[in-house]
Amino acid sequence: MTSIAVRQFQSESDAIREAPEPVSARIAVLALAAMVLACIGVTAFASVDRVVTSLSGKVVSTQAANVFQALDPSIIKSIDVREGDRVQAGQLLATLDPTFAAADVGQLKMQIAGLDAQIARAEAEQQRKPLVFPDNPGPDLAPYAALQKSLYAQRTAEFAAQIKSYDEKIKQAQATIDKYQGDEARYKEREKISQQIEEMRHSLLKSGAGSLLNLWIASDQRLELLRTMEFGHNSLIEAQHVLSSLMADRDAYVQKWFTDVSQELVTARNARDLAATQLVKATKHQDLVRLTAPEPAVVLSLSKLSVGSVLKEGDPLLTLMPLRAPMEAEVHLSPRDIGFVRAGDHCALKIDAFNFFEHGTAEGQLEWISEGAFTTDDDGKPVDAFYKARVRVDAIHFIGVPDTFRLIPGMTLTADIHVGTRSVLAYLFGGFFRGMGESMREP
C-alpha cells in the first residue's frame, strides 16, 4: 500500500521505470543474444572454398604445330592447299622439284651397285671360288657385273701365271740341286779312287817300281778333284738358297695378293655402308619433295611464295595445327597467390568467349608451376611479375554452344584454382585483422 501511495505522487517516467519488466522484452533480448552466438558459431565452423583466380590464361595445344621446311634450296612445283583449309592425313599439301633429289638417289644406287659387284668379285678371289652373278642382275648391276667379271678373269689369269712362273723357277732350282747332289755323290766315289791311286803310286815309288812324277800327277789329280767337289758343294748350297728364296717370294706374292684383296674388300664394304646410309638420307629427301599431312590438321599459315619460286634451306613453307591434339590451359598466377597453389589442384576454366554462368565451364587439374617468376610477356615487353602454370583439361561442361565448337589454341580464359577451404569467420574478419595488423605504422 505504501509503494502504491508513493507512486501516486511520482511522475509518469518514474512509474514506467519502476514498473516490472515485460516477459516478452526479456525473451526478445535473450533470443537476439542466442541468435548472435549461433551466427558466430556457424561462421566459426562453416567453411567456404578457397579459390585462387589467375591473372590471365589461354588455351594451348599439347602438340607443337607442324612446320614444313626445305632441307636445301628447292624449287616449288605446286601448292595444293590454302591458308585455313582443313586437311586429312596423307593429303598432298605441296610438291617440290624432285630433279636434284632423284639425281642423288640414282647416283647412290649406281654407286652401291658398283660396290656390290666389286665386293662379290673380291669375295670370290678371297675364297678362290668362281664369280657368279644372278641371271638377271638388273639395269643398275648389269654393267658393273660385266666389268667385274672381266676384271676377275684378268686378275685370276695374272695370279695363275705368276704362280706358274714361280713354280717353274722352283722346279728349275730343284733340278739344279738334284744335279749338284748327284755330282757330289760321283765326286766322292772318284775321290776314293783317286786316294787309292795316289797311295799305290806312293807304294810303287817306295819299292822302286814307280816314279816320283807319277806320284805327283796322281796327287795333282786328287787335289783338282777336291777343288771340283768343293765348287760343286758350294754351288749346291747356292742352289738351295735360290730355291728357298723362290719359295719365299712365291709365298710372299700369294700373301700380298690375298692381303690386297682383303684390303680392297674392307674398303669396298665401308664405302658401301657409307653409300647405303647416304641413300637412306637421299631417299628420305626424295620422299620429302611431296609434302603430305601427317594427321588431320588446319593450315595455320602459308609462305608468300608462288609456284616456281626458290625455297631457301630452312625457310618454312607452311604450318599445320593438328586437330586431334589434346588441349591444355596456360595460366598466369600472381606472386601473392602462389603460396597455396600446388600441382594436382582442381581448376575450373572459364572461357572468355562464353558467359560461364550461362554456358558452363571446363574442369581440369593443375599439372605444374614454373620454378621462377617471369617479368616479360611473349613479345619481350616488361610486365608485372607472374608465374606460369599449366592445367590439363579433363572435362568440358559447356551448354548452349554450337555443335562444332572445340577448344582452339589461343582462346583466352580465367582459371579458378581450388586450393582448400577456410571458415566463414576467417573470411569475414581476415581483412579486418590484416588491416589492423598493417595500420598505424607510419613514422
Short mmCIF file of C-alpha atoms in Angstrom, two decimals:
data_model
loop_
_atom_site.label_atom_id
_atom_site.label_comp_id
_atom_site.label_asym_id
_atom_site.label_seq_id
_atom_site.Cartn_x
_atom_site.Cartn_y
_atom_site.Cartn_z
CA MET A 1 0.00 0.00 0.00
CA THR A 2 2.83 2.38 0.86
CA SER A 3 4.54 1.92 -2.56
CA ILE A 4 1.22 2.43 -4.31
CA ALA A 5 0.57 5.60 -2.31
CA VAL A 6 4.06 6.87 -3.12
CA ARG A 7 3.68 6.22 -6.87
CA GLN A 8 0.58 8.42 -6.86
CA PHE A 9 2.81 11.40 -6.13
CA GLN A 10 5.62 10.41 -8.70
CA SER A 11 5.97 11.35 -12.35
CA GLU A 12 4.90 9.08 -15.19
CA SER A 13 8.51 8.35 -16.22
CA ASP A 14 9.33 7.17 -12.72
CA ALA A 15 6.27 4.99 -12.79
CA ILE A 16 7.40 3.41 -16.04
CA ARG A 17 10.97 2.93 -14.74
CA GLU A 18 9.83 1.23 -11.57
CA ALA A 19 7.22 -0.89 -13.26
CA PRO A 20 8.08 -4.66 -13.60
CA GLU A 21 9.90 -5.74 -16.89
CA PRO A 22 7.69 -7.36 -19.54
CA VAL A 23 8.34 -11.05 -20.14
CA SER A 24 8.22 -10.55 -23.93
CA ALA A 25 11.05 -8.00 -23.83
CA ARG A 26 13.27 -10.31 -21.79
CA ILE A 27 12.56 -13.16 -24.21
CA ALA A 28 13.38 -10.93 -27.21
CA VAL A 29 16.75 -9.91 -25.74
CA LEU A 30 17.65 -13.49 -24.96
CA ALA A 31 16.58 -14.62 -28.43
CA LEU A 32 18.68 -11.90 -30.05
CA ALA A 33 21.72 -12.84 -27.97
CA ALA A 34 21.24 -16.50 -28.81
CA MET A 35 20.95 -15.63 -32.50
CA VAL A 36 24.22 -13.66 -32.39
CA LEU A 37 26.01 -16.51 -30.63
CA ALA A 38 24.57 -19.00 -33.13
CA CYS A 39 25.76 -16.89 -36.06
CA ILE A 40 29.24 -16.67 -34.56
CA GLY A 41 29.28 -20.44 -34.05
CA VAL A 42 28.11 -21.13 -37.59
CA THR A 43 30.69 -18.78 -39.11
CA ALA A 44 33.40 -20.36 -36.98
CA PHE A 45 32.66 -23.94 -38.06
CA ALA A 46 31.18 -23.49 -41.55
CA SER A 47 33.74 -23.44 -44.36
CA VAL A 48 33.93 -21.98 -47.86
CA ASP A 49 36.18 -22.86 -50.75
CA ARG A 50 39.48 -21.05 -51.02
CA VAL A 51 39.99 -20.15 -54.67
CA VAL A 52 42.92 -18.52 -56.45
CA THR A 53 41.97 -16.77 -59.67
CA SER A 54 44.54 -16.49 -62.43
CA LEU A 55 45.64 -13.16 -63.83
CA SER A 56 45.11 -14.40 -67.37
CA GLY A 57 45.27 -17.55 -69.41
CA LYS A 58 44.84 -19.08 -72.82
CA VAL A 59 44.24 -22.43 -74.48
CA VAL A 60 47.39 -24.09 -75.82
CA SER A 61 47.97 -27.34 -77.67
CA THR A 62 49.99 -30.13 -76.12
CA GLN A 63 51.44 -30.81 -79.57
CA ALA A 64 53.53 -28.25 -81.38
CA ALA A 65 52.49 -27.03 -84.79
CA ASN A 66 53.87 -28.98 -87.76
CA VAL A 67 56.23 -26.72 -89.67
CA PHE A 68 57.20 -27.86 -93.17
CA GLN A 69 60.63 -26.60 -94.23
CA ALA A 70 63.08 -27.27 -97.05
CA LEU A 71 66.18 -29.33 -96.29
CA ASP A 72 68.08 -27.47 -99.00
CA PRO A 73 67.28 -24.88 -101.68
CA SER A 74 64.31 -26.23 -103.65
CA ILE A 75 62.01 -25.04 -106.39
CA ILE A 76 58.29 -25.04 -105.55
CA LYS A 77 56.48 -27.15 -108.13
CA SER A 78 52.92 -26.91 -106.77
CA ILE A 79 50.97 -25.63 -103.76
CA ASP A 80 47.78 -27.65 -103.23
CA VAL A 81 46.23 -26.01 -100.13
CA ARG A 82 45.32 -22.58 -98.89
CA GLU A 83 45.51 -20.96 -95.51
CA GLY A 84 42.62 -22.10 -93.30
CA ASP A 85 41.97 -25.36 -95.18
CA ARG A 86 41.26 -28.50 -93.20
CA VAL A 87 43.38 -31.38 -94.42
CA GLN A 88 43.24 -35.10 -93.74
CA ALA A 89 46.09 -37.47 -93.02
CA GLY A 90 48.06 -38.21 -96.19
CA GLN A 91 46.59 -35.32 -98.16
CA LEU A 92 49.04 -33.64 -100.54
CA LEU A 93 50.00 -30.15 -99.39
CA ALA A 94 52.73 -29.08 -101.81
CA THR A 95 55.30 -30.52 -104.18
CA LEU A 96 58.93 -29.51 -104.64
CA ASP A 97 61.02 -30.08 -107.76
CA PRO A 98 62.37 -33.66 -107.46
CA THR A 99 65.19 -33.28 -110.02
CA PHE A 100 68.07 -32.85 -107.59
CA ALA A 101 66.79 -35.42 -105.10
CA ALA A 102 66.15 -38.00 -107.83
CA ALA A 103 69.64 -37.42 -109.25
CA ASP A 104 71.22 -38.03 -105.84
CA VAL A 105 69.21 -41.22 -105.36
CA GLY A 106 70.13 -42.51 -108.81
CA GLN A 107 73.81 -41.75 -108.33
CA LEU A 108 73.92 -43.51 -104.97
CA LYS A 109 72.06 -46.55 -106.33
CA MET A 110 74.60 -46.87 -109.14
CA GLN A 111 77.44 -46.45 -106.66
CA ILE A 112 76.02 -49.19 -104.44
CA ALA A 113 75.53 -51.48 -107.45
CA GLY A 114 79.16 -50.97 -108.46
CA LEU A 115 80.36 -51.64 -104.93
CA ASP A 116 78.18 -54.78 -104.70
CA ALA A 117 79.79 -56.12 -107.86
CA GLN A 118 83.24 -55.23 -106.57
CA ILE A 119 82.55 -56.93 -103.22
CA ALA A 120 81.29 -60.08 -104.98
CA ARG A 121 84.44 -60.20 -107.11
CA ALA A 122 86.74 -59.62 -104.11
CA GLU A 123 84.97 -62.32 -102.09
CA ALA A 124 85.29 -64.77 -104.99
CA GLU A 125 89.01 -64.00 -105.25
CA GLN A 126 89.47 -64.31 -101.50
CA GLN A 127 87.68 -67.67 -101.32
CA ARG A 128 89.14 -68.91 -104.63
CA LYS A 129 85.66 -69.56 -105.99
CA PRO A 130 84.11 -68.79 -109.38
CA LEU A 131 82.46 -65.37 -109.67
CA VAL A 132 78.71 -65.83 -110.14
CA PHE A 133 76.09 -63.09 -110.59
CA PRO A 134 72.30 -63.52 -110.88
CA ASP A 135 70.97 -64.36 -114.32
CA ASN A 136 69.03 -61.08 -114.37
CA PRO A 137 71.16 -58.68 -112.35
CA GLY A 138 69.03 -55.66 -113.12
CA PRO A 139 69.79 -52.47 -115.02
CA ASP A 140 71.91 -50.99 -112.23
CA LEU A 141 74.06 -54.06 -111.57
CA ALA A 142 74.41 -55.41 -115.12
CA PRO A 143 77.19 -53.11 -116.44
CA TYR A 144 79.19 -53.42 -113.24
CA ALA A 145 78.74 -57.21 -113.21
CA ALA A 146 80.20 -57.48 -116.72
CA LEU A 147 83.10 -55.19 -115.78
CA GLN A 148 83.90 -57.14 -112.61
CA LYS A 149 83.70 -60.45 -114.46
CA SER A 150 86.29 -59.21 -116.94
CA LEU A 151 88.49 -57.91 -114.14
CA TYR A 152 88.09 -61.19 -112.25
CA ALA A 153 89.23 -63.17 -115.30
CA GLN A 154 92.25 -60.90 -115.78
CA ARG A 155 93.29 -60.99 -112.15
CA THR A 156 92.88 -64.75 -111.76
CA ALA A 157 94.82 -65.30 -115.00
CA GLU A 158 97.56 -62.97 -113.78
CA PHE A 159 97.67 -64.75 -110.42
CA ALA A 160 97.80 -68.18 -112.04
CA ALA A 161 100.53 -67.07 -114.46
CA GLN A 162 102.63 -65.60 -111.69
CA ILE A 163 102.26 -68.72 -109.55
CA LYS A 164 103.14 -70.87 -112.56
CA SER A 165 106.26 -68.76 -113.15
CA TYR A 166 107.33 -69.21 -109.55
CA ASP A 167 106.63 -72.95 -109.75
CA GLU A 168 108.75 -73.27 -112.91
CA LYS A 169 111.62 -71.42 -111.31
CA ILE A 170 111.30 -73.58 -108.21
CA LYS A 171 111.37 -76.72 -110.34
CA GLN A 172 114.44 -75.40 -112.16
CA ALA A 173 116.19 -74.71 -108.88
CA GLN A 174 115.19 -78.13 -107.57
CA ALA A 175 116.61 -79.75 -110.74
CA THR A 176 119.87 -77.86 -110.26
CA ILE A 177 120.03 -79.08 -106.67
CA ASP A 178 119.42 -82.65 -107.79
CA LYS A 179 122.20 -82.30 -110.38
CA TYR A 180 124.67 -80.93 -107.86
CA GLN A 181 123.74 -83.63 -105.34
CA GLY A 182 124.34 -86.33 -108.00
CA ASP A 183 127.66 -84.77 -108.99
CA GLU A 184 128.69 -84.59 -105.34
CA ALA A 185 128.00 -88.32 -104.90
CA ARG A 186 130.03 -89.17 -108.03
CA TYR A 187 132.85 -86.89 -106.94
CA LYS A 188 133.03 -88.65 -103.60
CA GLU A 189 133.41 -92.01 -105.35
CA ARG A 190 136.12 -90.60 -107.64
CA GLU A 191 137.84 -89.06 -104.62
CA LYS A 192 138.10 -92.51 -103.04
CA ILE A 193 139.55 -93.96 -106.25
CA SER A 194 141.97 -91.04 -106.58
CA GLN A 195 143.07 -91.57 -103.00
CA GLN A 196 143.76 -95.24 -103.71
CA ILE A 197 145.70 -94.39 -106.90
CA GLU A 198 147.83 -91.91 -105.02
CA GLU A 199 148.56 -94.48 -102.32
CA MET A 200 149.50 -97.08 -104.94
CA ARG A 201 151.84 -94.59 -106.66
CA HIS A 202 153.44 -93.89 -103.34
CA SER A 203 153.92 -97.64 -102.67
CA LEU A 204 155.46 -98.17 -106.10
CA LEU A 205 157.80 -95.24 -105.53
CA LYS A 206 158.99 -96.80 -102.30
CA SER A 207 159.57 -100.17 -103.96
CA GLY A 208 161.42 -98.50 -106.83
CA ALA A 209 158.88 -99.65 -109.40
CA GLY A 210 157.34 -96.21 -109.88
CA SER A 211 158.44 -92.67 -110.46
CA LEU A 212 158.01 -89.52 -108.44
CA LEU A 213 156.38 -87.84 -111.43
CA ASN A 214 153.57 -90.33 -111.48
CA LEU A 215 153.05 -89.72 -107.74
CA TRP A 216 152.83 -86.00 -108.29
CA ILE A 217 150.46 -86.43 -111.18
CA ALA A 218 148.20 -88.61 -109.00
CA SER A 219 148.33 -86.07 -106.16
CA ASP A 220 147.54 -83.24 -108.57
CA GLN A 221 144.55 -85.10 -109.96
CA ARG A 222 143.25 -85.76 -106.43
CA LEU A 223 143.63 -82.09 -105.44
CA GLU A 224 141.87 -80.96 -108.62
CA LEU A 225 139.07 -83.39 -107.84
CA LEU A 226 138.79 -81.97 -104.31
CA ARG A 227 138.59 -78.44 -105.74
CA THR A 228 135.86 -79.54 -108.12
CA MET A 229 133.99 -81.21 -105.27
CA GLU A 230 134.22 -78.05 -103.16
CA PHE A 231 132.98 -75.93 -106.06
CA GLY A 232 130.08 -78.32 -106.64
CA HIS A 233 129.19 -78.34 -102.93
CA ASN A 234 129.16 -74.55 -102.84
CA SER A 235 127.01 -74.49 -105.97
CA LEU A 236 124.64 -76.94 -104.27
CA ILE A 237 124.32 -74.65 -101.26
CA GLU A 238 123.77 -71.66 -103.55
CA ALA A 239 121.07 -73.55 -105.45
CA GLN A 240 119.36 -74.47 -102.16
CA HIS A 241 119.33 -70.79 -101.16
CA VAL A 242 117.92 -69.87 -104.53
CA LEU A 243 115.17 -72.46 -104.03
CA SER A 244 114.35 -71.11 -100.57
CA SER A 245 114.29 -67.57 -101.95
CA LEU A 246 111.95 -68.55 -104.78
CA MET A 247 109.59 -70.35 -102.41
CA ALA A 248 109.62 -67.35 -100.05
CA ASP A 249 108.94 -65.00 -102.97
CA ARG A 250 106.04 -67.15 -104.08
CA ASP A 251 104.58 -67.27 -100.57
CA ALA A 252 105.07 -63.50 -100.20
CA TYR A 253 103.35 -62.89 -103.53
CA VAL A 254 100.40 -65.08 -102.53
CA GLN A 255 100.18 -63.42 -99.12
CA LYS A 256 100.37 -59.93 -100.63
CA TRP A 257 97.77 -60.83 -103.23
CA PHE A 258 95.30 -62.02 -100.60
CA THR A 259 96.16 -59.05 -98.36
CA ASP A 260 95.41 -56.65 -101.19
CA VAL A 261 92.14 -58.47 -101.87
CA SER A 262 91.18 -58.30 -98.18
CA GLN A 263 92.06 -54.61 -98.02
CA GLU A 264 90.05 -53.95 -101.15
CA LEU A 265 87.13 -55.90 -99.69
CA VAL A 266 87.21 -53.93 -96.43
CA THR A 267 87.43 -50.63 -98.29
CA ALA A 268 84.57 -51.58 -100.61
CA ARG A 269 82.35 -52.70 -97.73
CA ASN A 270 83.00 -49.49 -95.81
CA ALA A 271 82.26 -47.45 -98.91
CA ARG A 272 79.06 -49.43 -99.49
CA ASP A 273 77.88 -48.92 -95.91
CA LEU A 274 78.50 -45.20 -96.26
CA ALA A 275 76.70 -45.09 -99.60
CA ALA A 276 73.77 -47.06 -98.15
CA THR A 277 73.46 -44.55 -95.31
CA GLN A 278 73.58 -41.69 -97.76
CA LEU A 279 70.98 -43.46 -99.91
CA VAL A 280 68.59 -43.61 -96.94
CA LYS A 281 69.03 -39.88 -96.46
CA ALA A 282 68.66 -39.19 -100.18
CA THR A 283 65.55 -41.39 -100.38
CA LYS A 284 64.04 -39.57 -97.42
CA HIS A 285 64.92 -36.33 -99.12
CA GLN A 286 63.22 -37.55 -102.29
CA ASP A 287 60.13 -38.53 -100.30
CA LEU A 288 60.02 -35.04 -98.82
CA VAL A 289 59.52 -33.42 -102.20
CA ARG A 290 55.87 -34.44 -101.75
CA LEU A 291 54.70 -32.71 -98.61
CA THR A 292 51.72 -34.56 -97.09
CA ALA A 293 49.76 -34.04 -93.90
CA PRO A 294 50.77 -36.49 -91.16
CA GLU A 295 47.38 -36.19 -89.40
CA PRO A 296 44.13 -34.22 -89.60
CA ALA A 297 45.02 -30.56 -89.22
CA VAL A 298 44.28 -27.00 -90.25
CA VAL A 299 46.61 -24.96 -92.45
CA LEU A 300 47.67 -22.29 -89.99
CA SER A 301 49.97 -20.28 -92.23
CA LEU A 302 51.36 -20.39 -95.76
CA SER A 303 54.53 -18.80 -97.07
CA LYS A 304 54.06 -15.93 -99.50
CA LEU A 305 55.77 -17.77 -102.34
CA SER A 306 54.37 -18.83 -105.68
CA VAL A 307 54.92 -21.86 -107.87
CA GLY A 308 58.39 -21.70 -109.39
CA SER A 309 59.87 -19.73 -106.51
CA VAL A 310 63.02 -20.92 -104.79
CA LEU A 311 62.51 -22.03 -101.21
CA LYS A 312 65.71 -21.47 -99.25
CA GLU A 313 67.13 -24.03 -96.86
CA GLY A 314 65.33 -23.91 -93.52
CA ASP A 315 62.63 -21.47 -94.66
CA PRO A 316 59.09 -22.58 -93.64
CA LEU A 317 56.68 -23.23 -96.48
CA LEU A 318 53.53 -23.90 -94.45
CA THR A 319 52.41 -24.62 -90.89
CA LEU A 320 49.74 -27.10 -89.76
CA MET A 321 47.93 -27.15 -86.44
CA PRO A 322 46.78 -30.70 -85.51
CA LEU A 323 43.07 -31.07 -84.83
CA ARG A 324 43.23 -34.10 -82.53
CA ALA A 325 45.95 -32.87 -80.20
CA PRO A 326 44.78 -32.60 -76.56
CA MET A 327 44.36 -29.04 -75.33
CA GLU A 328 45.67 -27.54 -72.12
CA ALA A 329 45.39 -24.16 -70.44
CA GLU A 330 48.39 -21.98 -69.75
CA VAL A 331 47.59 -19.55 -66.94
CA HIS A 332 49.49 -16.74 -65.23
CA LEU A 333 49.37 -16.52 -61.44
CA SER A 334 50.14 -13.57 -59.22
CA PRO A 335 53.12 -13.99 -56.86
CA ARG A 336 50.84 -13.13 -53.91
CA ASP A 337 48.63 -16.16 -54.72
CA ILE A 338 51.36 -18.69 -55.46
CA GLY A 339 51.88 -19.78 -51.85
CA PHE A 340 48.94 -22.19 -51.63
CA VAL A 341 48.86 -23.39 -55.23
CA ARG A 342 50.13 -26.95 -55.74
CA ALA A 343 50.30 -29.36 -58.63
CA GLY A 344 47.20 -31.57 -58.64
CA ASP A 345 44.78 -28.82 -57.53
CA HIS A 346 41.35 -28.86 -59.17
CA CYS A 347 40.64 -26.00 -61.56
CA ALA A 348 37.56 -24.50 -63.16
CA LEU A 349 38.26 -22.92 -66.55
CA LYS A 350 36.07 -20.02 -67.64
CA ILE A 351 36.35 -19.35 -71.36
CA ASP A 352 36.11 -15.62 -72.10
CA ALA A 353 34.18 -16.33 -75.32
CA PHE A 354 31.22 -17.65 -73.26
CA ASN A 355 29.46 -16.43 -70.15
CA PHE A 356 30.35 -19.18 -67.69
CA PHE A 357 27.13 -18.64 -65.72
CA GLU A 358 25.10 -19.33 -68.85
CA HIS A 359 27.26 -21.79 -70.81
CA GLY A 360 29.23 -23.56 -68.11
CA THR A 361 32.93 -24.18 -67.59
CA ALA A 362 35.62 -26.75 -68.23
CA GLU A 363 37.33 -28.71 -65.49
CA GLY A 364 40.95 -29.63 -65.20
CA GLN A 365 43.87 -30.35 -62.93
CA LEU A 366 46.96 -28.26 -62.35
CA GLU A 367 49.97 -30.10 -63.78
CA TRP A 368 52.95 -27.90 -62.98
CA ILE A 369 54.01 -24.44 -61.86
CA SER A 370 57.10 -22.63 -63.08
CA GLU A 371 60.05 -22.57 -60.69
CA GLY A 372 60.62 -18.86 -61.24
CA ALA A 373 58.68 -15.71 -61.96
CA PHE A 374 58.54 -14.04 -65.37
CA THR A 375 58.80 -10.30 -65.85
CA THR A 376 58.32 -10.09 -69.63
CA ASP A 377 55.50 -11.20 -71.89
CA ASP A 378 55.76 -13.28 -75.07
CA ASP A 379 56.78 -10.17 -77.02
CA GLY A 380 59.57 -9.32 -74.59
CA LYS A 381 57.78 -6.32 -73.08
CA PRO A 382 58.21 -5.78 -69.32
CA VAL A 383 55.18 -6.65 -67.19
CA ASP A 384 54.44 -7.27 -63.54
CA ALA A 385 55.96 -10.49 -62.23
CA PHE A 386 53.88 -13.63 -62.71
CA TYR A 387 54.24 -17.41 -62.55
CA LYS A 388 53.30 -19.74 -65.37
CA ALA A 389 51.17 -22.81 -64.71
CA ARG A 390 49.76 -25.48 -66.98
CA VAL A 391 46.28 -27.00 -66.49
CA ARG A 392 45.24 -30.31 -68.04
CA VAL A 393 41.68 -30.20 -69.38
CA ASP A 394 39.82 -33.25 -68.06
CA ALA A 395 36.18 -32.44 -68.83
CA ILE A 396 34.16 -29.88 -70.76
CA HIS A 397 30.70 -28.96 -69.46
CA PHE A 398 29.58 -26.37 -71.99
CA ILE A 399 25.89 -25.99 -72.77
CA GLY A 400 24.16 -23.92 -75.39
CA VAL A 401 27.21 -23.75 -77.67
CA PRO A 402 27.45 -24.74 -81.38
CA ASP A 403 27.77 -28.45 -82.09
CA THR A 404 31.05 -27.88 -83.92
CA PHE A 405 32.59 -26.00 -81.02
CA ARG A 406 36.00 -27.14 -79.84
CA LEU A 407 38.76 -25.58 -77.83
CA ILE A 408 41.06 -23.68 -80.16
CA PRO A 409 44.61 -22.67 -79.26
CA GLY A 410 44.71 -19.00 -78.34
CA MET A 411 41.30 -18.79 -76.65
CA THR A 412 41.59 -16.59 -73.57
CA LEU A 413 40.27 -17.81 -70.24
CA THR A 414 40.35 -17.42 -66.50
CA ALA A 415 41.20 -20.28 -64.16
CA ASP A 416 39.76 -20.66 -60.66
CA ILE A 417 42.11 -22.93 -58.73
CA HIS A 418 40.67 -24.65 -55.67
CA VAL A 419 43.47 -24.56 -53.08
CA GLY A 420 41.49 -25.61 -49.98
CA THR A 421 38.85 -24.30 -47.59
CA ARG A 422 38.61 -21.77 -44.76
CA SER A 423 35.96 -20.84 -42.21
CA VAL A 424 33.41 -18.12 -42.87
CA LEU A 425 34.61 -16.30 -39.75
CA ALA A 426 38.17 -16.18 -41.09
CA TYR A 427 36.84 -14.93 -44.43
CA LEU A 428 34.78 -12.16 -42.76
CA PHE A 429 37.38 -10.95 -40.30
CA GLY A 430 40.52 -11.73 -42.32
CA GLY A 431 40.55 -8.34 -43.98
CA PHE A 432 39.79 -6.61 -40.69
CA PHE A 433 42.66 -8.25 -38.83
CA ARG A 434 45.02 -7.72 -41.77
CA GLY A 435 44.12 -4.04 -41.77
CA MET A 436 44.60 -3.84 -38.02
CA GLY A 437 47.99 -5.52 -38.28
CA GLU A 438 49.21 -3.23 -41.04
CA SER A 439 47.68 0.07 -39.86
CA MET A 440 49.18 2.86 -37.73
CA ARG A 441 52.77 2.11 -38.77
CA GLU A 442 53.60 5.47 -40.25
CA PRO A 443 56.79 7.03 -38.86
#
